[in-house]
PDB file of C-alpha atoms in Angstrom:
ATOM      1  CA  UNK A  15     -15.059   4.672  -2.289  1.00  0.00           C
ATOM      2  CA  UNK A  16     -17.040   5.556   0.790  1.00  0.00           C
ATOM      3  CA  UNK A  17     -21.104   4.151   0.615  1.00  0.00           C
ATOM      4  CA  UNK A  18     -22.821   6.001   3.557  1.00  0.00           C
ATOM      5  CA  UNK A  19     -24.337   9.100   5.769  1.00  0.00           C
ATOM      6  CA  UNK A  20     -21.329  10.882   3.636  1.00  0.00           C
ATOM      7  CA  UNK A  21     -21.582  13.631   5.781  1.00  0.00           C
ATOM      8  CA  UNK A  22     -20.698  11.552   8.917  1.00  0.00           C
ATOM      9  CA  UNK A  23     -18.408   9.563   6.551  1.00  0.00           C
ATOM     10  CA  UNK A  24     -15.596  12.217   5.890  1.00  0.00           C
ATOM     11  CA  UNK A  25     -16.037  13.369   9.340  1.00  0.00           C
ATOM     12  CA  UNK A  26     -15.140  10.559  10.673  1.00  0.00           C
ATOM     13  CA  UNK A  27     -12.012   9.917   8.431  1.00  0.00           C
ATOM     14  CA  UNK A  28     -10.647  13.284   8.939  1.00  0.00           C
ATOM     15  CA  UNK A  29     -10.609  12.826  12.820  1.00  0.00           C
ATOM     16  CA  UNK A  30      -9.503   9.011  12.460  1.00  0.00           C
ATOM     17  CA  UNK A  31      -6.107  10.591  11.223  1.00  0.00           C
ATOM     18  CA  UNK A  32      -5.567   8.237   8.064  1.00  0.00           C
ATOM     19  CA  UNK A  33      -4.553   9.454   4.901  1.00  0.00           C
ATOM     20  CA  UNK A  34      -7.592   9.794   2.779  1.00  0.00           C
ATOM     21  CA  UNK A  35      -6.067  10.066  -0.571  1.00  0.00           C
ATOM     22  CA  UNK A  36      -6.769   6.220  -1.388  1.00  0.00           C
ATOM     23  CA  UNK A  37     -10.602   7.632  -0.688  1.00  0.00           C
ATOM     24  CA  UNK A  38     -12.102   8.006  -4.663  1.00  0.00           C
ATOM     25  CA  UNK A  39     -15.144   8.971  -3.722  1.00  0.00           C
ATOM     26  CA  UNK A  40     -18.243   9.297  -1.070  1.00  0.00           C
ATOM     27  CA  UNK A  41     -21.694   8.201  -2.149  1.00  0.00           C
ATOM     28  CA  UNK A  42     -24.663   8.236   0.230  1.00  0.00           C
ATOM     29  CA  UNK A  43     -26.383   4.915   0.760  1.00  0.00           C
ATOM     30  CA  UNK A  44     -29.544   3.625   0.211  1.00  0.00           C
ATOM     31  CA  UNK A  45     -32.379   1.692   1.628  1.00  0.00           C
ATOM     32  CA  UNK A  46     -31.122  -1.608   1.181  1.00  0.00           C
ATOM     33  CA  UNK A  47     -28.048  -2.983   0.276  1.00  0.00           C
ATOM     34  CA  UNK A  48     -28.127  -3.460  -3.362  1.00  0.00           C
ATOM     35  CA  UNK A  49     -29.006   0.516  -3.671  1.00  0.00           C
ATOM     36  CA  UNK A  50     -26.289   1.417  -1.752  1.00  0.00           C
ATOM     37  CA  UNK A  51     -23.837  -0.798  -3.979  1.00  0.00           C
ATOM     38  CA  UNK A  52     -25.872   0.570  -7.320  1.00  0.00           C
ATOM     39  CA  UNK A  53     -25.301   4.500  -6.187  1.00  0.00           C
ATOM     40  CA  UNK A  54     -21.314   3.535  -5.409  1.00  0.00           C
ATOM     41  CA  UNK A  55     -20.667   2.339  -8.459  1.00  0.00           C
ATOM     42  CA  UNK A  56     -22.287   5.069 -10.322  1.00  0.00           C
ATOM     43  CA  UNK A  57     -19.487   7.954  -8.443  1.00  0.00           C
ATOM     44  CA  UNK A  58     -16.485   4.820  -9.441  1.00  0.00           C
ATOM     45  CA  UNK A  59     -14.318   6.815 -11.780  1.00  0.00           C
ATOM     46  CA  UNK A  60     -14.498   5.539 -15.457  1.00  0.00           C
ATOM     47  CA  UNK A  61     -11.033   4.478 -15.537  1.00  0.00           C
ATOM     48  CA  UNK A  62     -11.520   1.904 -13.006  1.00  0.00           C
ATOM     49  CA  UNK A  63     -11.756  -1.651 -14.094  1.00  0.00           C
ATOM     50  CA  UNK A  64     -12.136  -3.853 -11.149  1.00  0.00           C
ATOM     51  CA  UNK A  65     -14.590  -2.880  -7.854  1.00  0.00           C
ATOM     52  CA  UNK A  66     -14.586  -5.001  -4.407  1.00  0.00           C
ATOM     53  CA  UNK A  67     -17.909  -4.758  -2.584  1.00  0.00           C
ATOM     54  CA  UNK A  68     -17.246  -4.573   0.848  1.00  0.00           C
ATOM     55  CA  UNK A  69     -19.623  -5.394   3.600  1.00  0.00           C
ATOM     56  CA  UNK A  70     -18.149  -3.279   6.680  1.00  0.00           C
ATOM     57  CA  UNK A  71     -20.908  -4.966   8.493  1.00  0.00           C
ATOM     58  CA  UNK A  72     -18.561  -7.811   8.427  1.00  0.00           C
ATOM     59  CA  UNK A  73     -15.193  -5.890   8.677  1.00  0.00           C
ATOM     60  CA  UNK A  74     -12.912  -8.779   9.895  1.00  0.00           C
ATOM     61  CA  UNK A  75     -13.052 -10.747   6.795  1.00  0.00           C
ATOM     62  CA  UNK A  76      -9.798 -13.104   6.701  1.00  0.00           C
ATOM     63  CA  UNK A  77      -7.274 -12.665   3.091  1.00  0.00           C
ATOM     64  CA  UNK A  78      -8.567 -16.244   2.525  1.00  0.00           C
ATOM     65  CA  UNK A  79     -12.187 -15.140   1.644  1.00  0.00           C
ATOM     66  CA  UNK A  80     -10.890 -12.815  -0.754  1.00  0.00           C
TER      67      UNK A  80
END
């Protein structure tokens, strides 16, 4: 799951040359954080049962702090 300008999103994968078929979904964002989160989680399919919330603000994140 994508949360962003979706738009620029799947452009942006498609020319990055990565397989996208780990990609669920794209969800546009909102004004703040927490709205963003709230409209991802409402495209996560229903037979999901965990979700990792991903800052990509902070992309670099070690295994450790997972």
């Amino acid at each position: 799951m994508l949360v962003g300008p979706e738009r620029l999103l799947r452009d942006l994968m498609s020319a990055s040359g990565h397989a996208t078929h780990k990609i669920v979904g794209y969800s546009e964002g909102g004004d703040e954080r927490q709205h963003s989160v709230a409209r991802g989680l409402h495209v996560v399919p229903d037979t999901f049962t965990h979700v990792a919330v991903h800052d990509s603000a902070r992309a670099l994140v070690s295994p450790e702090v997972i």
